[in-house]
């Protein structure tokens, strides 16, 4: 079925009151379409389904959201191309469909922030001078796999358990014993997969999901997202978001 790129106005006749299911459906649909167009800075000629596909590719829409929006586009076309009587569509969408598109509109237009969904009681950060023993104790006691490293100038890098393992293997190969070392020593064994992205506390859940799903030039996903007040390197972390948080993030934007 064709996908008209122009918003379909809700029926304006006095017979088509605000309580009309078709009116409520088309109003919600047009609000979603406006949101998609603004997010993509899309042209008026760009179709609704094209915009849905683009945001889905970027990870800004979940699979269920994308599927629902495609179905809503078909229904919108059926309503707009169907028969009208006294300015009102003869075929009204079911109440549960109207409720579903209204919920999805609310999720998209007022997406929760990541700090409103996730919380972290204890954020452990290190400096380049932190000893290896402190790092190993933190891993053993807290079970974390990623730690932000801060120096006097702000964010310095991301320490991961993979990086620690590479350092340990190299250090033990020397004389079979673990020599004293620091985080600075360990960070010499980082590679491009040990990468974090900084984000502001105002970042929404869909935006965080997009960041976590965006590969770098080498085709690697970020290891973590470090959330600070304004996403700046000179600000301390409020939250560390990692891949294991994705189910909770997806749950917050399902409808």
PDB file of C-alpha atoms in Angstrom:
ATOM      1  CA  UNK A   1       0.000   0.000   0.000  1.00  0.00           C
ATOM      2  CA  UNK A   2       1.288   3.466  -0.817  1.00  0.00           C
ATOM      3  CA  UNK A   3       2.893   5.509   1.919  1.00  0.00           C
ATOM      4  CA  UNK A   4       1.911   9.149   1.585  1.00  0.00           C
ATOM      5  CA  UNK A   5       4.633  11.511   2.797  1.00  0.00           C
ATOM      6  CA  UNK A   6       2.304  14.336   3.800  1.00  0.00           C
ATOM      7  CA  UNK A   7       0.577  14.207   7.196  1.00  0.00           C
ATOM      8  CA  UNK A   8      -3.088  13.288   6.952  1.00  0.00           C
ATOM      9  CA  UNK A   9      -5.227  15.821   8.801  1.00  0.00           C
ATOM     10  CA  UNK A  10      -7.633  14.457  11.343  1.00  0.00           C
ATOM     11  CA  UNK A  11     -11.280  14.864  10.300  1.00  0.00           C
ATOM     12  CA  UNK A  12     -12.415  18.419  11.063  1.00  0.00           C
ATOM     13  CA  UNK A  13     -16.150  18.070  10.658  1.00  0.00           C
ATOM     14  CA  UNK A  14     -18.316  18.591  13.694  1.00  0.00           C
ATOM     15  CA  UNK A  15     -19.354  14.991  13.183  1.00  0.00           C
ATOM     16  CA  UNK A  16     -15.751  13.935  13.744  1.00  0.00           C
ATOM     17  CA  UNK A  17     -15.465  14.826  17.386  1.00  0.00           C
ATOM     18  CA  UNK A  18     -12.378  14.467  19.553  1.00  0.00           C
ATOM     19  CA  UNK A  19     -13.798  11.165  20.787  1.00  0.00           C
ATOM     20  CA  UNK A  20     -13.671   9.629  17.312  1.00  0.00           C
ATOM     21  CA  UNK A  21     -11.215   6.703  17.223  1.00  0.00           C
ATOM     22  CA  UNK A  22     -10.076   7.756  13.744  1.00  0.00           C
ATOM     23  CA  UNK A  23      -9.451  11.306  14.933  1.00  0.00           C
ATOM     24  CA  UNK A  24      -7.383  10.134  17.886  1.00  0.00           C
ATOM     25  CA  UNK A  25      -5.474   7.661  15.729  1.00  0.00           C
ATOM     26  CA  UNK A  26      -4.625  10.214  13.030  1.00  0.00           C
ATOM     27  CA  UNK A  27      -3.656  12.819  15.620  1.00  0.00           C
ATOM     28  CA  UNK A  28      -1.236  10.402  17.301  1.00  0.00           C
ATOM     29  CA  UNK A  29       0.095   9.256  13.929  1.00  0.00           C
ATOM     30  CA  UNK A  30       0.762  12.815  12.781  1.00  0.00           C
ATOM     31  CA  UNK A  31       2.550  13.582  16.050  1.00  0.00           C
ATOM     32  CA  UNK A  32       4.781  10.533  15.576  1.00  0.00           C
ATOM     33  CA  UNK A  33       5.450  11.489  11.958  1.00  0.00           C
ATOM     34  CA  UNK A  34       6.451  14.991  13.013  1.00  0.00           C
ATOM     35  CA  UNK A  35       8.807  13.541  15.616  1.00  0.00           C
ATOM     36  CA  UNK A  36      10.464  11.215  13.092  1.00  0.00           C
ATOM     37  CA  UNK A  37      10.880  14.019  10.586  1.00  0.00           C
ATOM     38  CA  UNK A  38      12.459  16.286  13.195  1.00  0.00           C
ATOM     39  CA  UNK A  39      14.826  13.566  14.433  1.00  0.00           C
ATOM     40  CA  UNK A  40      16.102  12.943  10.906  1.00  0.00           C
ATOM     41  CA  UNK A  41      15.779  16.500   9.618  1.00  0.00           C
ATOM     42  CA  UNK A  42      13.921  14.746   6.821  1.00  0.00           C
ATOM     43  CA  UNK A  43      12.470  16.306   3.707  1.00  0.00           C
ATOM     44  CA  UNK A  44       8.724  16.444   3.178  1.00  0.00           C
ATOM     45  CA  UNK A  45       9.182  14.010   0.311  1.00  0.00           C
ATOM     46  CA  UNK A  46      10.697  11.390   2.640  1.00  0.00           C
ATOM     47  CA  UNK A  47       8.068   8.799   3.420  1.00  0.00           C
ATOM     48  CA  UNK A  48       6.988   7.697   6.860  1.00  0.00           C
ATOM     49  CA  UNK A  49       8.193   4.133   6.357  1.00  0.00           C
ATOM     50  CA  UNK A  50      11.565   5.367   5.058  1.00  0.00           C
ATOM     51  CA  UNK A  51      12.005   7.406   8.239  1.00  0.00           C
ATOM     52  CA  UNK A  52      11.073   4.397  10.360  1.00  0.00           C
ATOM     53  CA  UNK A  53      13.671   2.262   8.579  1.00  0.00           C
ATOM     54  CA  UNK A  54      16.371   4.895   9.043  1.00  0.00           C
ATOM     55  CA  UNK A  55      15.800   5.247  12.784  1.00  0.00           C
ATOM     56  CA  UNK A  56      15.562   1.473  13.180  1.00  0.00           C
ATOM     57  CA  UNK A  57      18.956   1.088  11.453  1.00  0.00           C
ATOM     58  CA  UNK A  58      20.427   3.572  13.919  1.00  0.00           C
ATOM     59  CA  UNK A  59      19.066   1.637  16.881  1.00  0.00           C
ATOM     60  CA  UNK A  60      16.703   4.460  17.814  1.00  0.00           C
ATOM     61  CA  UNK A  61      13.663   2.237  17.374  1.00  0.00           C
ATOM     62  CA  UNK A  62      13.272  -1.264  18.736  1.00  0.00           C
ATOM     63  CA  UNK A  63      12.081  -4.087  16.489  1.00  0.00           C
ATOM     64  CA  UNK A  64       8.619  -4.047  18.050  1.00  0.00           C
ATOM     65  CA  UNK A  65       8.347  -0.272  17.644  1.00  0.00           C
ATOM     66  CA  UNK A  66       9.418  -0.469  14.006  1.00  0.00           C
ATOM     67  CA  UNK A  67       6.958  -3.271  13.245  1.00  0.00           C
ATOM     68  CA  UNK A  68       4.130  -1.388  14.931  1.00  0.00           C
ATOM     69  CA  UNK A  69       4.885   1.824  13.042  1.00  0.00           C
ATOM     70  CA  UNK A  70       4.825   0.011   9.704  1.00  0.00           C
ATOM     71  CA  UNK A  71       1.449  -1.490  10.614  1.00  0.00           C
ATOM     72  CA  UNK A  72       0.159   1.917  11.706  1.00  0.00           C
ATOM     73  CA  UNK A  73       1.271   3.377   8.354  1.00  0.00           C
ATOM     74  CA  UNK A  74      -0.849   0.797   6.532  1.00  0.00           C
ATOM     75  CA  UNK A  75      -3.833   1.613   8.729  1.00  0.00           C
ATOM     76  CA  UNK A  76      -3.309   5.353   8.243  1.00  0.00           C
ATOM     77  CA  UNK A  77      -3.394   4.837   4.474  1.00  0.00           C
ATOM     78  CA  UNK A  78      -6.526   2.714   4.732  1.00  0.00           C
ATOM     79  CA  UNK A  79      -8.264   5.430   6.740  1.00  0.00           C
ATOM     80  CA  UNK A  80      -7.129   8.320   4.539  1.00  0.00           C
ATOM     81  CA  UNK A  81      -7.994   6.526   1.286  1.00  0.00           C
ATOM     82  CA  UNK A  82     -11.226   4.997   2.561  1.00  0.00           C
ATOM     83  CA  UNK A  83     -14.768   6.275   2.378  1.00  0.00           C
ATOM     84  CA  UNK A  84     -15.894   9.240   4.458  1.00  0.00           C
ATOM     85  CA  UNK A  85     -19.367  10.291   5.516  1.00  0.00           C
ATOM     86  CA  UNK A  86     -19.960  13.798   6.880  1.00  0.00           C
ATOM     87  CA  UNK A  87     -16.187  14.269   7.115  1.00  0.00           C
ATOM     88  CA  UNK A  88     -15.708  11.157   9.231  1.00  0.00           C
ATOM     89  CA  UNK A  89     -14.153   7.831   8.158  1.00  0.00           C
ATOM     90  CA  UNK A  90     -16.683   5.062   7.895  1.00  0.00           C
ATOM     91  CA  UNK A  91     -14.113   2.562   9.202  1.00  0.00           C
ATOM     92  CA  UNK A  92     -12.778   3.431  12.649  1.00  0.00           C
ATOM     93  CA  UNK A  93      -9.712   1.728  14.166  1.00  0.00           C
ATOM     94  CA  UNK A  94     -10.366  -0.493  17.154  1.00  0.00           C
ATOM     95  CA  UNK A  95     -10.015   1.113  20.605  1.00  0.00           C
ATOM     96  CA  UNK A  96      -7.055  -1.123  21.467  1.00  0.00           C
ATOM     97  CA  UNK A  97      -5.227   0.054  18.324  1.00  0.00           C
ATOM     98  CA  UNK A  98      -5.834   3.683  19.267  1.00  0.00           C
ATOM     99  CA  UNK A  99      -4.524   2.966  22.762  1.00  0.00           C
ATOM    100  CA  UNK A 100      -1.455   1.230  21.315  1.00  0.00           C
ATOM    101  CA  UNK A 101      -0.459   4.076  18.997  1.00  0.00           C
ATOM    102  CA  UNK A 102      -1.076   6.564  21.812  1.00  0.00           C
ATOM    103  CA  UNK A 103       1.276   4.646  24.110  1.00  0.00           C
ATOM    104  CA  UNK A 104       3.932   4.481  21.411  1.00  0.00           C
ATOM    105  CA  UNK A 105       3.586   8.213  20.760  1.00  0.00           C
ATOM    106  CA  UNK A 106       4.136   8.898  24.450  1.00  0.00           C
ATOM    107  CA  UNK A 107       7.217   6.653  24.539  1.00  0.00           C
ATOM    108  CA  UNK A 108       8.755   8.321  21.488  1.00  0.00           C
ATOM    109  CA  UNK A 109       7.909  11.937  22.236  1.00  0.00           C
ATOM    110  CA  UNK A 110       8.709  11.755  25.941  1.00  0.00           C
ATOM    111  CA  UNK A 111      11.432   9.115  26.003  1.00  0.00           C
ATOM    112  CA  UNK A 112      12.862   8.402  29.471  1.00  0.00           C
ATOM    113  CA  UNK A 113      16.412   9.468  30.219  1.00  0.00           C
ATOM    114  CA  UNK A 114      18.997   6.827  30.936  1.00  0.00           C
ATOM    115  CA  UNK A 115      19.542   8.135  34.484  1.00  0.00           C
ATOM    116  CA  UNK A 116      15.801   7.803  35.050  1.00  0.00           C
ATOM    117  CA  UNK A 117      15.938   4.115  34.162  1.00  0.00           C
ATOM    118  CA  UNK A 118      19.311   2.907  35.442  1.00  0.00           C
ATOM    119  CA  UNK A 119      20.999   3.581  38.748  1.00  0.00           C
ATOM    120  CA  UNK A 120      24.385   2.649  40.129  1.00  0.00           C
ATOM    121  CA  UNK A 121      25.002   2.615  43.851  1.00  0.00           C
ATOM    122  CA  UNK A 122      28.765   2.616  43.552  1.00  0.00           C
ATOM    123  CA  UNK A 123      30.926   3.982  40.756  1.00  0.00           C
ATOM    124  CA  UNK A 124      34.548   2.901  40.980  1.00  0.00           C
ATOM    125  CA  UNK A 125      37.077   4.970  39.112  1.00  0.00           C
ATOM    126  CA  UNK A 126      40.845   4.792  39.104  1.00  0.00           C
ATOM    127  CA  UNK A 127      43.747   7.106  38.385  1.00  0.00           C
ATOM    128  CA  UNK A 128      46.818   6.133  36.367  1.00  0.00           C
ATOM    129  CA  UNK A 129      48.681   5.839  39.688  1.00  0.00           C
ATOM    130  CA  UNK A 130      46.262   3.294  41.196  1.00  0.00           C
ATOM    131  CA  UNK A 131      48.057   0.048  42.007  1.00  0.00           C
ATOM    132  CA  UNK A 132      47.301  -3.242  40.305  1.00  0.00           C
ATOM    133  CA  UNK A 133      46.410  -4.777  43.664  1.00  0.00           C
ATOM    134  CA  UNK A 134      43.659  -2.183  44.128  1.00  0.00           C
ATOM    135  CA  UNK A 135      42.323  -2.975  40.674  1.00  0.00           C
ATOM    136  CA  UNK A 136      42.283  -6.723  41.304  1.00  0.00           C
ATOM    137  CA  UNK A 137      40.545  -6.194  44.652  1.00  0.00           C
ATOM    138  CA  UNK A 138      37.858  -4.058  42.995  1.00  0.00           C
ATOM    139  CA  UNK A 139      37.248  -6.691  40.328  1.00  0.00           C
ATOM    140  CA  UNK A 140      37.042  -9.444  42.930  1.00  0.00           C
ATOM    141  CA  UNK A 141      34.776  -7.567  45.352  1.00  0.00           C
ATOM    142  CA  UNK A 142      32.424  -5.832  42.905  1.00  0.00           C
ATOM    143  CA  UNK A 143      32.398  -7.969  39.791  1.00  0.00           C
ATOM    144  CA  UNK A 144      32.713  -4.969  37.488  1.00  0.00           C
ATOM    145  CA  UNK A 145      34.415  -5.401  34.127  1.00  0.00           C
ATOM    146  CA  UNK A 146      34.855  -1.737  33.141  1.00  0.00           C
ATOM    147  CA  UNK A 147      36.353   1.123  35.131  1.00  0.00           C
ATOM    148  CA  UNK A 148      36.788   4.754  34.052  1.00  0.00           C
ATOM    149  CA  UNK A 149      40.245   6.189  34.608  1.00  0.00           C
ATOM    150  CA  UNK A 150      40.599   9.873  35.496  1.00  0.00           C
ATOM    151  CA  UNK A 151      43.726  11.968  35.796  1.00  0.00           C
ATOM    152  CA  UNK A 152      44.185  15.621  36.772  1.00  0.00           C
ATOM    153  CA  UNK A 153      42.719  16.733  33.448  1.00  0.00           C
ATOM    154  CA  UNK A 154      39.603  14.551  33.536  1.00  0.00           C
ATOM    155  CA  UNK A 155      38.658  11.352  31.746  1.00  0.00           C
ATOM    156  CA  UNK A 156      41.804   9.473  30.723  1.00  0.00           C
ATOM    157  CA  UNK A 157      40.584   6.133  29.401  1.00  0.00           C
ATOM    158  CA  UNK A 158      38.659   2.947  30.083  1.00  0.00           C
ATOM    159  CA  UNK A 159      40.186   0.077  32.017  1.00  0.00           C
ATOM    160  CA  UNK A 160      38.614  -3.297  31.215  1.00  0.00           C
ATOM    161  CA  UNK A 161      39.175  -6.762  32.600  1.00  0.00           C
ATOM    162  CA  UNK A 162      40.359  -7.812  29.133  1.00  0.00           C
ATOM    163  CA  UNK A 163      43.069  -5.185  29.328  1.00  0.00           C
ATOM    164  CA  UNK A 164      44.018  -6.377  32.817  1.00  0.00           C
ATOM    165  CA  UNK A 165      44.247  -9.959  31.528  1.00  0.00           C
ATOM    166  CA  UNK A 166      46.554  -8.905  28.696  1.00  0.00           C
ATOM    167  CA  UNK A 167      48.811  -7.081  31.156  1.00  0.00           C
ATOM    168  CA  UNK A 168      48.841 -10.046  33.549  1.00  0.00           C
ATOM    169  CA  UNK A 169      49.786 -12.457  30.761  1.00  0.00           C
ATOM    170  CA  UNK A 170      52.634 -10.198  29.690  1.00  0.00           C
ATOM    171  CA  UNK A 171      53.876  -9.567  33.240  1.00  0.00           C
ATOM    172  CA  UNK A 172      53.814 -13.225  34.287  1.00  0.00           C
ATOM    173  CA  UNK A 173      55.634 -14.265  31.122  1.00  0.00           C
ATOM    174  CA  UNK A 174      58.622 -12.233  32.256  1.00  0.00           C
ATOM    175  CA  UNK A 175      59.563 -14.100  35.443  1.00  0.00           C
ATOM    176  CA  UNK A 176      56.493 -16.104  36.440  1.00  0.00           C
ATOM    177  CA  UNK A 177      55.678 -13.620  39.203  1.00  0.00           C
ATOM    178  CA  UNK A 178      53.314 -10.669  39.388  1.00  0.00           C
ATOM    179  CA  UNK A 179      55.356  -7.502  39.661  1.00  0.00           C
ATOM    180  CA  UNK A 180      54.101  -4.278  41.163  1.00  0.00           C
ATOM    181  CA  UNK A 181      52.349  -2.133  38.603  1.00  0.00           C
ATOM    182  CA  UNK A 182      49.858   0.666  38.166  1.00  0.00           C
ATOM    183  CA  UNK A 183      46.796   1.396  36.073  1.00  0.00           C
ATOM    184  CA  UNK A 184      49.055   3.465  33.856  1.00  0.00           C
ATOM    185  CA  UNK A 185      51.103   0.344  33.156  1.00  0.00           C
ATOM    186  CA  UNK A 186      47.986  -1.684  32.372  1.00  0.00           C
ATOM    187  CA  UNK A 187      46.584   0.931  30.000  1.00  0.00           C
ATOM    188  CA  UNK A 188      49.582   0.401  27.735  1.00  0.00           C
ATOM    189  CA  UNK A 189      47.863  -2.879  26.795  1.00  0.00           C
ATOM    190  CA  UNK A 190      44.561  -1.379  25.712  1.00  0.00           C
ATOM    191  CA  UNK A 191      43.376  -1.758  22.155  1.00  0.00           C
ATOM    192  CA  UNK A 192      40.596  -0.146  20.135  1.00  0.00           C
ATOM    193  CA  UNK A 193      37.899  -2.377  21.630  1.00  0.00           C
ATOM    194  CA  UNK A 194      38.526  -0.875  25.087  1.00  0.00           C
ATOM    195  CA  UNK A 195      36.576   2.236  24.181  1.00  0.00           C
ATOM    196  CA  UNK A 196      33.984   4.316  26.010  1.00  0.00           C
ATOM    197  CA  UNK A 197      31.723   7.111  24.789  1.00  0.00           C
ATOM    198  CA  UNK A 198      30.820  10.099  26.962  1.00  0.00           C
ATOM    199  CA  UNK A 199      27.177  11.188  27.196  1.00  0.00           C
ATOM    200  CA  UNK A 200      25.191  13.790  29.136  1.00  0.00           C
ATOM    201  CA  UNK A 201      22.742  12.894  31.898  1.00  0.00           C
ATOM    202  CA  UNK A 202      19.934  14.261  29.693  1.00  0.00           C
ATOM    203  CA  UNK A 203      20.588  11.518  27.125  1.00  0.00           C
ATOM    204  CA  UNK A 204      17.464   9.476  26.463  1.00  0.00           C
ATOM    205  CA  UNK A 205      17.220   5.711  26.437  1.00  0.00           C
ATOM    206  CA  UNK A 206      16.824   5.540  22.626  1.00  0.00           C
ATOM    207  CA  UNK A 207      19.910   7.739  22.245  1.00  0.00           C
ATOM    208  CA  UNK A 208      21.938   5.500  24.572  1.00  0.00           C
ATOM    209  CA  UNK A 209      20.814   2.428  22.633  1.00  0.00           C
ATOM    210  CA  UNK A 210      21.952   4.117  19.435  1.00  0.00           C
ATOM    211  CA  UNK A 211      25.365   4.878  20.968  1.00  0.00           C
ATOM    212  CA  UNK A 212      25.791   1.302  22.195  1.00  0.00           C
ATOM    213  CA  UNK A 213      24.892   0.005  18.737  1.00  0.00           C
ATOM    214  CA  UNK A 214      27.159   2.317  16.727  1.00  0.00           C
ATOM    215  CA  UNK A 215      30.413   0.782  15.500  1.00  0.00           C
ATOM    216  CA  UNK A 216      33.628   2.744  15.118  1.00  0.00           C
ATOM    217  CA  UNK A 217      35.788   2.887  11.984  1.00  0.00           C
ATOM    218  CA  UNK A 218      37.214  -0.501  12.934  1.00  0.00           C
ATOM    219  CA  UNK A 219      33.768  -2.058  13.193  1.00  0.00           C
ATOM    220  CA  UNK A 220      33.836  -2.310  16.995  1.00  0.00           C
ATOM    221  CA  UNK A 221      31.042  -1.386  19.393  1.00  0.00           C
ATOM    222  CA  UNK A 222      31.815   0.781  22.424  1.00  0.00           C
ATOM    223  CA  UNK A 223      32.593  -1.094  25.611  1.00  0.00           C
ATOM    224  CA  UNK A 224      30.677   1.396  27.755  1.00  0.00           C
ATOM    225  CA  UNK A 225      28.927   4.749  27.862  1.00  0.00           C
ATOM    226  CA  UNK A 226      30.130   7.036  30.645  1.00  0.00           C
ATOM    227  CA  UNK A 227      27.365   9.418  31.668  1.00  0.00           C
ATOM    228  CA  UNK A 228      28.406  12.756  33.169  1.00  0.00           C
ATOM    229  CA  UNK A 229      26.469  15.953  33.844  1.00  0.00           C
ATOM    230  CA  UNK A 230      27.027  17.405  30.365  1.00  0.00           C
ATOM    231  CA  UNK A 231      29.003  14.643  28.656  1.00  0.00           C
ATOM    232  CA  UNK A 232      32.341  16.393  29.135  1.00  0.00           C
ATOM    233  CA  UNK A 233      35.694  14.771  29.863  1.00  0.00           C
ATOM    234  CA  UNK A 234      36.333  17.062  32.832  1.00  0.00           C
ATOM    235  CA  UNK A 235      33.210  15.851  34.668  1.00  0.00           C
ATOM    236  CA  UNK A 236      33.052  12.830  36.952  1.00  0.00           C
ATOM    237  CA  UNK A 237      30.851   9.867  36.007  1.00  0.00           C
ATOM    238  CA  UNK A 238      27.257   9.656  37.193  1.00  0.00           C
ATOM    239  CA  UNK A 239      26.558   6.299  35.576  1.00  0.00           C
ATOM    240  CA  UNK A 240      28.404   3.641  33.597  1.00  0.00           C
ATOM    241  CA  UNK A 241      26.221   1.948  30.967  1.00  0.00           C
ATOM    242  CA  UNK A 242      27.348  -1.369  29.483  1.00  0.00           C
ATOM    243  CA  UNK A 243      25.923  -4.081  27.229  1.00  0.00           C
ATOM    244  CA  UNK A 244      24.369  -5.976  30.142  1.00  0.00           C
ATOM    245  CA  UNK A 245      22.113  -2.956  30.744  1.00  0.00           C
ATOM    246  CA  UNK A 246      20.494  -3.231  27.303  1.00  0.00           C
ATOM    247  CA  UNK A 247      17.568  -5.477  28.405  1.00  0.00           C
ATOM    248  CA  UNK A 248      16.562  -2.946  31.080  1.00  0.00           C
ATOM    249  CA  UNK A 249      16.872  -0.102  28.576  1.00  0.00           C
ATOM    250  CA  UNK A 250      14.734  -1.923  26.021  1.00  0.00           C
ATOM    251  CA  UNK A 251      12.156  -2.683  28.678  1.00  0.00           C
ATOM    252  CA  UNK A 252      11.845   1.027  29.434  1.00  0.00           C
ATOM    253  CA  UNK A 253      10.833   1.907  25.874  1.00  0.00           C
ATOM    254  CA  UNK A 254       8.616  -1.041  25.025  1.00  0.00           C
ATOM    255  CA  UNK A 255       4.953  -0.162  24.824  1.00  0.00           C
TER     256      UNK A 255
END
